[in-house]
Every structure is written in C-alpha cells, then in structure tokens.
Amino acid sequence: MTEFYGLPSPQHFWHWPTLIHFALVALAGGAAVVTAVAHITKHPKVRTYALVTMVLIVLDLFTLWIESPARFRFTHVWIFLAFTPTAPIWLGAWGLTISLVASFFVWIGKGPRLLWSAALVVGSLLALVYPGLALAVNVNRPLWTPVLLVLFPLTGMLTVVAIAALFRQAWAPRWLTVLSLASAVMGVVYLFALATGAAEARQAYAYLWSHGGPWFVVALVLLAAVPALVRRAPIAAALVPIVGATLIRSLIVEIGQVQHFGF
Amino acid sequence: MKLQRREFIKLSCATVGAMTLGSGAMAQIFPDGFPNPFRAPKGKWFDRDVTTVYSYCENCFWKCGIKAFVEGGKVRKIDGYAENPKSRGMLCPRGQGAIAQTYDPDRLKRPLIRVEGSERGDGHYREASWDEALDYIADKMLAIKAEHGSESVAFFAHGSGDNWFAEHLPGAWGSPNAAKPSVSLCTAPRETASQYTFGRGIAGHEQIDWDETDYIVLIGHHIGEDTHNTQLQQFAQALTRGAELVVVDPRFSTAASKAKDWLPIKPGTDTALLLAWIHVLIEEDLYDAAYVEAYTLGFDELTAHVAEFTPEWAEAITEIPADTIRRIAREMAAHAPRAVIPVNRHAVWYGESDTHRMRSLYLVNVLLGNYGVEGGYYLCDAPIVEKFPHPELPLTPSAGGCGGGATDVVADSPFRDSVDRGRFFGSATAVQEMIEPMITGEPYPIKGLICFGVNLFHAVPMVERTKEALGHLDLYVAIDVMPMEHVMWADVILPEATYLERHDDLSLIAHKTPFITARFPAIEPMYDTKPGWWIARELGIKLGLAEYFPWEDMEEYLDRRLSSIGSSLEAMREQGTIVRRGRPYLKDWEALNRNPFGTPSGKIEIYSERFAEAGLDGLPVYLPQPDGPAEHYRLLYGRSPVHTFSRTHNNPVLMDMHGENEVWLNAREADRLDLRQHEYVWLENQDGVREGPVRVLVTERIRPDCVYMVHGFGHKAPRMRVANGRGASDTHLQTHYDLDPVSGGAGTNNNFVRLLKGAPNPNHPPIAQVANEKRSPA
Amino acid sequence: MSRYAMAIDLKACVGCAACSVACSVENEMPVGTHRLWIRNTTIGTFPDLVVEHRPEACLHCENPPCVPVCPTGCCFVTADGIVDLDVKRCIGCSACIAACPYDARSMHPAGYVTKCDFCKHRVADGRAPACVETCPTLCRTFGDLMDPQSEVSIAIRQARRVDVLRPGLGTGPNLYYLNAPAKFGLVGGEGSRS
Ligand code: SF4
Ligand code: SF4
Ligand code: SF4
C-alpha cells in the first residue's frame, strides 16, 4: 500500500496534442525523405513533393507551437541559439528546419542543387529518426526500447508512402507492401523483446497489454493485411497502414510514459 | 463567428491601438509584459525587499514562535526561529502552510446578521457594520440578563483569544458558564488525574523529558500524525539517539512504525495493561523503592490492590501475551528512571475509565521513579507576568485550559453555579454538558451563546442535539475566521482577523525553560475583520463593562504587561521570545527547599483520599467497555499530520497534501465485506446515523475489531469551497458519549459503525482546480 | 567548488510533509505542483509490518539523464553539483520530464518546468534549504560532500545503512536515504521484494 502527500510529477506529461505531433512529424519526416530521394533521382514531381513537405512541416511546427505551454513566451528561439546535439528534439528541430528551407528552394527551383541534396538527406533523416530517438533515449521508461529506433522511422515512412499511394504515385504500392510488412515484423520484435526481457521489461509488457494491448494487435493485423489488399483494394491498402502505423505510434507514446514498476 | 474582412481589419487596428495606447489593456493581454524570450519569468518574493515580523503560530495551539516574512504587503513565508523553545527554528506542515488561510477568499469578510424571519441554519445573512452587529448582541445579552440572569449567557472559546471569551468577558459579565473544548473534549481526564495525584497539572506543553529518556512507551499517542512541533522534534531526536520505543495502539500508527515493539491492544483495555505493569513492577520488586518512600503516599494500598492484576489476567483482556507484558515491564524498570510513559493529549476515550487510565499511567511512572527526575516528567511552571491593572472581575469562570487544570470554584460567589456543576467531580467546566440545559432549561436555562472559534458541529459529540439546542437560544453569536457550518447558524457572525493580522495577549508557556512570546501583526487585517481582543473590548464597552477594559489597544496593554518584567513592547518586537530559567527537577526544588506537590499531603497521592471521600475509587480500576452490535466496528479517530482539528480543511495548500479522509479497515475484514481499496462506502453507526461517502483504506495496519479515521473532515459548509463535502466526519457519528464522572470528559470511543457498500463516488475535483476557480470571486 | 548533497534519515522521518509544504510556500509552487512529495509505503501483514515514509525530490544526479536531452540548454549542472534550469529558456517540451527516472520534474502552470534546486537562493545566503530547516524530526541534512566535516558527510558516515533510489540506472543520486526501515533497504527499489 502506497500513499502520497503531494504527488510527484504526473505520469502523463504528453497528451493527445503530442500524439498528433507524432503523427504529423512522421508524415513530415517521411515526406522530406521522399523529396530528398526525388531530388537526387530528378523525379519529375519533385516540386510537388517539396511543396507537400513544406506544408507538412509547417503544420507540424504549428501543432508543436500550439501545444507548447511556452507558446506565448516564444522561447523556442533558444533551440536555434543553443548547441545541444545530445538532445533529440534539438536534432529534430534542426532536421525539420533544414528540410523546410531546402524544400523551399527545391520548390522555387533556386540555389545550388548539390547543397539542397545534401541538406535534404541530412535534414530528412534527422526528421525521420528523431521521434523514435526522443523516446528511446529514456532508458528509464521500459516501453521505450531501442527497437523504436527502427520501428518509428519505418512506420513514419509507411504513413507517407500510404498517402502517396492514395494520390496514385506509381512507385508507392511496391513500398507500401515492403514497409507494412517490415513495420509489422518490427512490431512483433518489439513485443517479443519486451516479453522476453528483464523483469522490468516483462512488467512493462504486462502493463502495455492491460492498457490497450489488444489495440496493438489490431494494428499489427492491419499492417500484415496490406500485401493482400494492395492489388484488390488499392484505396483500402493505403488507408489501412495509415491507421495501423498511427495506432502503433500513438499507443507506444501514450502508454510508454509509465515508469518504475513496483517502485 | 464569421467576420467580414473590413470588420476584421477594424478589429485588429483597434487591438493594436489599444495595445500601443493603454498599458492597462496591454497588461491585461500579457500580464507578464510583452512576450520576450530573453526575459526570465517574474522573480520570486525572496529576490525583493523582505521584512520580518515575530509572532507565534495559530494553526494549532502548540503556539510555536515564528518569523513571518513580508514582501509587497503580503506574508510570503513563515519559519520558526531558533531562540523560541517551541519551534526551535522548525515548523510543522500546518505552521508552514498557514499563510493560505489568511489569503483564503472564502474567509468571513465582514459582520453578518441573520436575515430577520429566517431560521438558524438557513444561511440567509445581511452585511452589517461592527457597530450595528455589536449593538445587536449587547441588546440581546442585556435582555437575557434581565429575564434570566447573566448566567444564562454561555461562552465557548478556543484559540489564542479564548482568555477574552472564556475568562475575561464572562468574568466581567458574570457568567460561570464559560468553557473551553480543550478541556472536556480533550485533556480533562489527564488534568484531573494529575491534579489529584501530583497536585500539579500537566502542562499544555507536555512536560516529558524527551532529551534525557532512554525508553519510551506510548499508549494511543499518535506522535508523528500528531505533529505538535517540539514534541515531535524531541521524540525523533530521542529515537535517533537510540532510545527504545514501545507503542501500544490498536492501529499500526506512524509512531508504531518506529517502535521495536508494537502491542496491538484490544481497544478500551489499556487500563488493564497498565495495572498489570504495576503488578509486575511491585511483584518482581522492580519499582524505585527509595522514590516511592520519599515522595508518595498509599503504596501499600496499591500493592494490595494490584495483587490480582496479573499479566495473565491482563492477557485475557488486552489480547497482549502475558510474557510480553512482563518483558516490557522489566525493560522499563531496567531503564528507570530514564523510562517514561508520556501522557497523551486527547485523553477522552471511554468516559469513567479515562481518569482511571490516566491515574494508572501516572502510577507506572511513579513506580519507575521518573516524575521530577531526568528522563521522566520534568516540573514546570508558567512564567509570571502581571495583569494589566483593572478592577477585580466579579467572577472567575472555571474554564480551565488544555493544560494546567482549572481554578477552584469560589464558594461564596453571588452568581449561580455553572449549569454543569455537580454532574462530575472535577472543577473545570465541560462544554458538552452545557448543551442539554439549552434544551431542558435545567438547572436553569441557557439562552445565549457566544461561540469563539469552537466548531460546535465538529468538536462536540451529538451534533443533532447541538443543532436542536441552538434552536432554543435567544442569541447565538459566532466569532470565527471561516464560514464553518455552525457559524452559518448564528444570529450574528463576527469575522475575526487571522493571527497574521492581529496582536494577541502574551503567550506564557510552562516549559522546562518557561518563556514568554508575543504576537505582532505582519499585515493589516484584510476586509472588515477585527482581532478577538478588540471584539471582546468593544462588546464589553457596549455591555457597560468598560471599567474592565481600561486599555485603548493591545499595544498599550502589552507594553504595560511587559514593563512589569522590565521589558517593553519595542524590546519584544525585536526579540520575539523571552526565555526564563526553569527548575525542572525535584532536586532543583529541594535545593530551594520547596515542595512541588500541591496535594493536601504534599506528596504524590497514589491512593487518593479525596476521591475516596467523594465516593470514587481511591485507586484506579479497569472498567470493561461494551462491544458494539454485531457487524459493527469500534470507531477510532485521530489526526493527520497536515491538519488541525476541523480548522484547516479549507486551506488549499494543506488539503492538497491530504484532501479527504479514509476509513481504515483491516484487509481481511475488507475481503469478507468484499470492499476494494478506495471504494466509497457509507458509515452507519449504532443509532442508524449515516455519514459519507468516504473511501475505504484497506490496510494491514489495524486490528479487525475497529476502524479508524482522521478527525476533522466531512465539512458540510457550502461556503467553504475546498472543504465542503470532502471525506466524512467522525463527530457526526458520535451520537453517544460517556461522561467521565470524575473529570467531566466526554469519551467518544464507544461509538460503532458498519460499512455499507454502494456509496456513490463523489468525484471530487482536484484541490488545485478548486483553488484556481476560487481565485475568481464567488 | 562544492558537491552539494542531501541525506534523509528514514528512521526519524514520520512522513509529516512539513518539508513539502515548506518547499511549496518558499518556492511559490501553485497548489497541485510539487517539487517535493512524500511516499508512504506499507509492507507486510498484520502484525508484522514495515512502513517507510520517504520524501522524494530531485536527486541532483551526478549523471543527470534530464540534462543532455534538453534542446535549449535550459537544463544545466552548476559547479556545485546543483542540477538547475534557466526557466527563461524553457520551451516546455517535457523531454527532461520524460528522462527523469524519479518523476522529479513537473510542468509549472506558467509553462515551464520546475523542480527542486536545493533552494539555491538560501544556500547562497548560507542557510539550509527550506525543507531541511523546517523538518520537525531533524532527519534531513544538507551540505557539501567534499567537506568530510559537513553535516551531510557525517550523517552518511554514521548511518547504519545508506541507500539511493534505483542505483542500477547509474544516475549517481546525491539524495541519500539513511537507515531504511526494511531489512532489504528502500521499499520498491531495485532488489526489493514488495
Ligand atoms: S505545531 Fe505546527 S501548527 Fe502547531 S503551532 Fe507549531 S507550527 Fe503551528
Ligand atoms: S518534514 Fe521531515 S519528518 Fe516530515 S516528511 Fe519531511 S523529511 Fe520527513
Ligand atoms: S532526479 Fe531527475 S531531475 Fe533530478 S537530476 Fe536526476 S534526472 Fe534530473
């Protein structure tokens, strides 16, 4: 029996607006990657992709600003006045900013091509990877395991490819299958690693299971179903992984905030 | 909202205009100035100009010396200070959190008069000036006096101002019916027992020589949950020093968690345990024979008396193994005289049994030879400061106090005896015995009540009876800081300034080092509130008693009193506390050739002739207590470390720590009743009175035959927006009490409750939310 | 340069929360936000029980995981080992809250993170932190670990048993718990059997 006088910091520090951010940043980072590849391969639709990337990044930054408790103090400038490369959010902020600037120049078609390629590669990778990194660095939170370093970029790419498929980009369906399956496999690996891990990981696994675990399974089933759908129902094949990927990401962010079992 | 483009432009121009033009509008939009990421948020109070004011705390009545830190016209922080023997530089949580009461928007703000034609309890009031309110009271009091005599106005008082309202004013007015709940609802048995054993009272600051003791036995004494500051400090220091601790309690209290032995005694059987200890100490020749010989009378009677009270006898009663009883007795003796069973404060448990219990507790200490000896009970007297000269009061009410006993009744008084006189043996008045006469008019009617800081519905058992009694009064005045439920029944409500806003009389503390503290206002009274002394004086003047209040204000009063000891108000303002040398031990008294024992024999009276003459037992006996009806649990109650009585439950800072009480229930009983942790239940007592909903605390920390709750919650006072409806009130379940025929104490532990499933979850919003909503005026 | 640390003797602590209230008032914490709180845990079955009263706050970790994740450099460690923050730079991203294994950081309603700073304004004046000064069981000591004669060094040296929270994480806490009441140390800590 444990009782408190005064409560420590509440278990949940990130709320639903943060989940929206995690969904948007997946799209933004993924789109930046697509733009980077398109720019390097001189894909004919690169300017469209760049524009979409810009819109997504701006949307995401706007969400972040809206949900920030410091929104009217404008302290965010400090991110750009500081050098804190150990901070995933700093890396992500720079990744998104670089991607935004590079995309803008790609869109208007100005500036040195090589520079924008390099910027897009670096920026987009940072933007894609940092959400998983921002979770995985917290070794104190047992549900945020290193597997997320792979799972989050995969699901991020998956959502953006799914959107591309919705808009009938010819290259998309192929990647849809691959990324869906890869995400599903990593999802299973994630669960397996928890279930077979040390005591704390197993307790966390049980916690995950009792706090929305079945939804996790639903998400995995959705992802695994994508290859079967790609031919027969292309629209569903695009919508289903968006739901699946977003569900997995949201569950992990939301439930994973818990820490110190039996402590 | 759909705005046309033109309107929108107009609107934004207006906004920009307002921002550039009026700094007021600007401040409204950006209270911290225009956003600037390079400017730190507004600094804290301690970075600005801070002044310090000496006072003493009033969040419980331990009266710790404090320093109030004032900045920008507000009290920002309170700390103790090292020179004060009560706080010694430290404060308990209530003392630390007390500021929030002064700044509570729910406070009573100006005098209120009940709307003519409304019923008491309806809560319809109109605002009045002090003049009108006091005239109203004075007129009614004089009318009552004319019809029934001055004795028909009763005075109940609790708090630093209680000397004005339970002694000075009733003394000047002429009513012996003045009472402090701190006696008969708290300490009466221990005071009476002490007076008749030692010829001395127990001090309000219990005189346990913690600093010297090596072995401590606590009986139902909740140190740790009771955070009386100095006592807790010294208790903890004793433990840290390595003193051994034994705790006797049906509940695994905080103190029990520090003990080497916890004796989960059957409730109501403590006297049997104490008698068995006396038996072992005598039978095994473990007592301090020299001490007994030198200082006591009646040891032989005691020896004969306890012969039959063997540990085996006690085991059958207390459910504590006889071996354990023997072992603890031997351990106490091995450490004697540095072994002590401290008195606890709230001693009214079972009525008649209480004085017996306190007497037997003292007798164990006496046999250990520790009274007046290092490591036991030290001897203390309050410092003497002369009164402000005034004509002698026509009457000295016997209100007593939480320590120090009561003055004896003057035999040839021109006034009638108090209405409770004769119901019990002790001399101090008993607040709960003054309720019935309001209803029955016997022995004579009580028609008026001046209630200063006494929570009639959370302190006095039999709440329904109290409510009925209030209905019979011609005048009921409540003087308080908060709109407590009982306050909102009064005919006239007088808002008192808080302790941070007022002077009070000197606090003269009986202590190992007797000392004097003063209270200085840290800020001006907020709203239209007034200090207690001012209210008493103004009312006195209106009653034609001006001669008894010959001072203009408290500064003059205090200065005059302090000058009698060679000090002054100004000196005190700089100093806060004046500490005197004490004479704590028998040897100090003997060196002065004085006898500390004020008994007729001048000895410790183990056998009390005076009790025997009055037809009472000359030696303590064990009186069995009834078990409750089937499926009922004995209702025990106690304290939370962050709350005082029922006074602190609208303080958001303290409520944020502990915002509702729980009913503690043994885990196996909870299984049997199919109750889950924190499930809400109703409590229903032996008389069918229901209280709650209240959460169940399923715990291993209590015996299966009783339940426990923290006292003071369960306010039914809508104007107290934090307190209202949170938790349950034990007092409302105390529809029965056992009057101690010796001390007048009201024992309330013979109430029993059932736990009824299916109470709704009241879904209280978090305290923080309520506190925030409260910032906007109601 | 000092290495500030705090020690709490759990044999004496009664969980009264005076420290927590003092902290909140001193540091103007709004109701509901706490830099310091008390965890009271009961283990065992009637009548063999242990109750641990454990005040918790920022441990001023030697290797604070909360600092490197801060994107604006708002979180830092002072030369004296106080893990501090410059609220002017805080963007309220909660990264540090996520990284703290001890729930020691919370979001102030004004939109920045707050936590125990060892009452640095008092320490700078040579006074004890508010919680240490007020504790009515005198179970708290504060001081410089580099000074073997400081109160905190002495208290730690003399303790029968010294524990820190979650030592396995390698955070190097500077909040020490002395004389834990349970035989195995802190309740619910690593290696606990609650
Ligand atoms: S014990 Fe606490 S509430 Fe009582 S006077 Fe002292 S500081 Fe105030
Ligand atoms: S004030 Fe002292 S005794 Fe009370 S909870 Fe804090 S550390 Fe423990
Ligand atoms: S306890 Fe938490 S906030 Fe304090 S230094 Fe350690 S990680 Fe940082």
Short mmCIF file of C-alpha atoms in Angstrom, two decimals, chain B residues 205-463:
data_model
loop_
_atom_site.label_atom_id
_atom_site.label_comp_id
_atom_site.label_asym_id
_atom_site.label_seq_id
_atom_site.Cartn_x
_atom_site.Cartn_y
_atom_site.Cartn_z
CA HIS B 205 3.39 21.65 26.53
CA GLU B 206 3.50 18.14 27.98
CA GLN B 207 6.47 18.01 30.31
CA ILE B 208 8.15 14.86 29.06
CA ASP B 209 11.89 14.93 29.43
CA TRP B 210 12.45 13.54 25.94
CA ASP B 211 16.03 14.74 25.77
CA GLU B 212 17.05 12.53 28.66
CA THR B 213 14.94 9.45 28.32
CA ASP B 214 16.10 6.05 27.09
CA TYR B 215 12.90 4.09 26.96
CA ILE B 216 9.52 5.33 25.79
CA VAL B 217 6.15 3.61 25.94
CA LEU B 218 3.38 5.34 24.00
CA ILE B 219 -0.22 4.40 24.65
CA GLY B 220 -2.59 5.56 21.93
CA HIS B 221 -0.30 8.51 21.45
CA HIS B 222 0.00 9.42 17.78
CA ILE B 223 3.24 11.37 17.65
CA GLY B 224 4.10 11.85 14.00
CA GLU B 225 0.49 12.02 12.98
CA ASP B 226 0.13 14.49 15.81
CA THR B 227 2.74 17.00 14.69
CA HIS B 228 2.94 19.14 17.80
CA ASN B 229 6.22 20.54 16.82
CA THR B 230 8.60 20.41 19.75
CA GLN B 231 7.24 17.11 20.96
CA LEU B 232 7.83 15.60 17.54
CA GLN B 233 11.32 17.06 17.37
CA GLN B 234 12.34 15.70 20.72
CA PHE B 235 10.67 12.37 20.14
CA ALA B 236 12.57 11.97 16.88
CA GLN B 237 15.80 13.09 18.47
CA ALA B 238 15.34 10.54 21.22
CA LEU B 239 14.88 7.81 18.62
CA THR B 240 17.91 8.98 16.68
CA ARG B 241 19.86 8.98 19.92
CA GLY B 242 18.90 5.33 20.33
CA ALA B 243 16.06 5.48 22.84
CA GLU B 244 13.87 2.41 22.63
CA LEU B 245 10.23 2.75 21.76
CA VAL B 246 7.21 0.59 22.53
CA VAL B 247 3.85 1.54 21.07
CA VAL B 248 0.53 0.32 22.41
CA ASP B 249 -2.20 1.01 19.87
CA PRO B 250 -4.90 -0.97 18.06
CA ARG B 251 -3.54 0.64 14.92
CA PHE B 252 -0.04 0.50 13.47
CA SER B 253 0.40 4.24 13.79
CA THR B 254 3.28 6.25 12.43
CA ALA B 255 4.82 6.06 15.88
CA ALA B 256 4.35 2.27 15.84
CA SER B 257 6.37 2.14 12.63
CA LYS B 258 9.31 3.48 14.65
CA ALA B 259 8.86 1.09 17.54
CA LYS B 260 10.79 -2.01 18.45
CA ASP B 261 7.57 -3.46 19.90
CA TRP B 262 4.06 -2.82 18.72
CA LEU B 263 1.36 -4.11 21.04
CA PRO B 264 -1.90 -4.15 19.07
CA ILE B 265 -4.07 -3.89 22.11
CA LYS B 266 -7.78 -4.53 22.14
CA PRO B 267 -9.36 -1.06 22.19
CA GLY B 268 -10.59 0.08 25.57
CA THR B 269 -8.41 -2.19 27.65
CA ASP B 270 -5.35 0.00 28.27
CA THR B 271 -6.02 0.31 31.99
CA ALA B 272 -5.76 -3.46 32.38
CA LEU B 273 -2.35 -3.38 30.74
CA LEU B 274 -1.18 -0.53 32.97
CA LEU B 275 -2.44 -2.27 36.09
CA ALA B 276 -0.61 -5.43 35.06
CA TRP B 277 2.57 -3.42 34.63
CA ILE B 278 2.10 -2.01 38.12
CA HIS B 279 1.58 -5.58 39.31
CA VAL B 280 4.81 -6.80 37.74
CA LEU B 281 6.84 -3.81 38.94
CA ILE B 282 5.70 -4.42 42.50
CA GLU B 283 5.65 -8.20 42.50
CA GLU B 284 9.08 -8.51 40.96
CA ASP B 285 10.39 -5.72 43.15
CA LEU B 286 11.37 -3.66 40.13
CA TYR B 287 10.00 -0.33 41.34
CA ASP B 288 12.06 2.54 42.69
CA ALA B 289 11.60 1.91 46.41
CA ALA B 290 13.56 4.94 47.51
CA TYR B 291 11.48 7.26 45.32
CA VAL B 292 8.23 5.69 46.47
CA GLU B 293 9.31 6.01 50.06
CA ALA B 294 10.39 9.61 49.73
CA TYR B 295 7.61 11.10 47.66
CA THR B 296 4.44 9.02 47.79
CA LEU B 297 1.53 8.02 49.96
CA GLY B 298 -0.60 4.92 49.57
CA PHE B 299 1.87 2.43 48.16
CA ASP B 300 0.69 -0.35 50.47
CA GLU B 301 -2.90 0.07 49.35
CA LEU B 302 -1.67 -0.11 45.79
CA THR B 303 0.27 -3.30 46.44
CA ALA B 304 -2.79 -4.98 47.83
CA HIS B 305 -4.99 -3.53 45.10
CA VAL B 306 -2.97 -4.85 42.15
CA ALA B 307 -2.24 -8.30 43.59
CA GLU B 308 -4.89 -9.87 41.39
CA PHE B 309 -4.00 -7.89 38.23
CA THR B 310 -1.54 -10.43 36.88
CA PRO B 311 -0.23 -10.35 33.32
CA GLU B 312 -2.31 -13.45 32.67
CA TRP B 313 -5.39 -11.58 33.82
CA ALA B 314 -4.44 -8.72 31.51
CA GLU B 315 -3.69 -11.03 28.60
CA ALA B 316 -7.26 -12.29 28.61
CA ILE B 317 -8.50 -8.70 28.47
CA THR B 318 -5.99 -6.91 26.29
CA GLU B 319 -5.00 -9.75 23.93
CA ILE B 320 -1.37 -8.93 24.60
CA PRO B 321 0.62 -12.01 25.66
CA ALA B 322 1.46 -12.11 29.36
CA ASP B 323 5.11 -12.73 28.51
CA THR B 324 5.24 -9.55 26.51
CA ILE B 325 3.61 -7.62 29.34
CA ARG B 326 6.23 -8.95 31.77
CA ARG B 327 9.10 -8.30 29.39
CA ILE B 328 8.15 -4.69 28.76
CA ALA B 329 7.70 -4.06 32.49
CA ARG B 330 11.17 -5.44 33.15
CA GLU B 331 12.66 -3.39 30.33
CA MET B 332 11.06 -0.24 31.64
CA ALA B 333 12.43 -0.99 35.09
CA ALA B 334 15.88 -1.68 33.68
CA HIS B 335 15.94 1.79 32.14
CA ALA B 336 14.26 3.57 35.03
CA PRO B 337 14.15 6.39 35.86
CA ARG B 338 15.01 7.17 32.26
CA ALA B 339 11.97 5.24 31.12
CA VAL B 340 8.71 7.04 30.61
CA ILE B 341 5.11 6.55 29.59
CA PRO B 342 4.20 10.01 28.29
CA VAL B 343 0.70 11.36 28.75
CA ASN B 344 -1.11 11.91 25.54
CA ARG B 345 -3.18 14.96 24.88
CA HIS B 346 -6.56 13.77 23.68
CA ALA B 347 -7.47 11.61 26.66
CA VAL B 348 -11.26 11.40 26.44
CA TRP B 349 -11.84 7.89 25.17
CA TYR B 350 -14.24 5.89 27.33
CA GLY B 351 -15.66 8.15 29.99
CA GLU B 352 -15.27 6.90 33.54
CA SER B 353 -12.41 4.68 32.53
CA ASP B 354 -10.31 7.65 31.40
CA THR B 355 -9.35 9.09 34.74
CA HIS B 356 -8.55 5.54 35.90
CA ARG B 357 -6.35 5.05 32.87
CA MET B 358 -4.53 8.32 33.37
CA ARG B 359 -4.08 7.62 37.05
CA SER B 360 -2.64 4.16 36.40
CA LEU B 361 -0.39 5.65 33.72
CA TYR B 362 0.96 8.15 36.23
CA LEU B 363 1.40 5.43 38.80
CA VAL B 364 3.58 3.35 36.47
CA ASN B 365 5.73 6.43 36.02
CA VAL B 366 5.81 6.99 39.75
CA LEU B 367 6.95 3.41 40.35
CA LEU B 368 9.67 4.00 37.78
CA GLY B 369 10.66 6.97 39.92
CA ASN B 370 10.66 9.33 36.97
CA TYR B 371 8.34 12.17 37.98
CA GLY B 372 10.52 15.20 38.52
CA VAL B 373 13.59 13.22 37.52
CA GLU B 374 15.78 13.30 34.39
CA GLY B 375 14.33 11.21 31.62
CA GLY B 376 10.80 11.20 33.01
CA TYR B 377 8.46 14.10 33.66
CA TYR B 378 10.06 17.41 34.38
CA LEU B 379 8.39 20.03 36.52
CA CYS B 380 7.41 23.31 35.02
CA ASP B 381 5.56 26.48 35.78
CA ALA B 382 4.40 29.24 33.53
CA PRO B 383 6.33 32.49 33.69
CA ILE B 384 4.54 35.13 35.70
CA VAL B 385 3.71 38.42 34.07
CA GLU B 386 1.43 40.80 35.91
CA LYS B 387 -2.01 41.51 34.57
CA PHE B 388 -2.92 44.90 33.19
CA PRO B 389 -4.43 46.53 36.25
CA HIS B 390 -8.20 46.53 36.20
CA PRO B 391 -10.96 46.22 38.80
CA GLU B 392 -11.35 42.70 40.05
CA LEU B 393 -13.72 40.70 37.91
CA PRO B 394 -16.95 39.82 39.70
CA LEU B 395 -16.43 36.18 38.80
CA THR B 396 -13.65 33.84 37.76
CA PRO B 397 -15.06 31.26 35.41
CA SER B 398 -13.58 27.82 35.73
CA ALA B 399 -12.94 27.26 32.07
CA GLY B 400 -9.57 25.65 32.62
CA GLY B 401 -7.35 25.08 29.65
CA CYS B 402 -5.74 22.27 27.78
CA GLY B 403 -3.06 22.23 30.43
CA GLY B 404 -2.66 23.35 33.97
CA GLY B 405 -6.00 22.35 35.42
CA ALA B 406 -8.74 24.70 36.48
CA THR B 407 -9.23 27.25 39.17
CA ASP B 408 -11.37 26.03 42.02
CA VAL B 409 -14.90 27.27 42.24
CA VAL B 410 -15.25 30.19 44.60
CA ALA B 411 -17.71 29.14 47.23
CA ASP B 412 -19.40 32.42 48.11
CA SER B 413 -19.92 33.79 44.65
CA PRO B 414 -23.01 35.98 44.14
CA PHE B 415 -23.64 34.08 40.93
CA ARG B 416 -25.32 30.77 40.43
CA ASP B 417 -23.10 27.75 39.84
CA SER B 418 -22.45 26.76 36.27
CA VAL B 419 -25.11 24.54 34.75
CA ASP B 420 -22.82 21.51 34.68
CA ARG B 421 -21.84 21.80 38.32
CA GLY B 422 -22.49 18.57 40.17
CA ARG B 423 -22.55 16.32 37.14
CA PHE B 424 -18.95 15.36 37.73
CA PHE B 425 -16.21 15.75 40.26
CA GLY B 426 -13.62 17.93 38.52
CA SER B 427 -13.76 21.71 38.73
CA ALA B 428 -13.31 22.83 35.11
CA THR B 429 -16.49 23.32 33.12
CA ALA B 430 -17.49 20.76 30.50
CA VAL B 431 -18.63 22.24 27.23
CA GLN B 432 -20.84 19.32 26.21
CA GLU B 433 -22.74 19.46 29.49
CA MET B 434 -23.90 22.97 28.69
CA ILE B 435 -25.85 21.90 25.64
CA GLU B 436 -28.62 19.98 27.38
CA PRO B 437 -29.62 22.92 29.62
CA MET B 438 -30.22 24.94 26.47
CA ILE B 439 -32.93 22.42 25.60
CA THR B 440 -34.33 21.49 29.01
CA GLY B 441 -33.80 24.70 30.91
CA GLU B 442 -32.44 22.63 33.79
CA PRO B 443 -30.97 23.54 36.25
CA TYR B 444 -31.65 26.92 34.70
CA PRO B 445 -31.95 27.97 31.11
CA ILE B 446 -29.05 28.92 28.88
CA LYS B 447 -30.49 31.45 26.46
CA GLY B 448 -27.45 32.99 24.84
CA LEU B 449 -24.24 31.59 23.41
CA ILE B 450 -21.11 33.43 22.39
CA CYS B 451 -19.05 30.94 20.43
CA PHE B 452 -15.47 31.96 19.71
CA GLY B 453 -13.58 29.59 17.42
CA VAL B 454 -15.25 26.43 18.73
CA ASN B 455 -16.53 24.21 15.98
CA LEU B 456 -19.84 23.20 17.52
CA PHE B 457 -20.56 20.56 14.87
CA HIS B 458 -17.08 19.08 14.57
CA ALA B 459 -15.90 19.13 18.15
CA VAL B 460 -18.91 18.46 20.35
CA PRO B 461 -20.44 14.99 20.07
CA MET B 462 -24.18 14.54 19.45
CA VAL B 463 -24.40 17.05 16.64
#
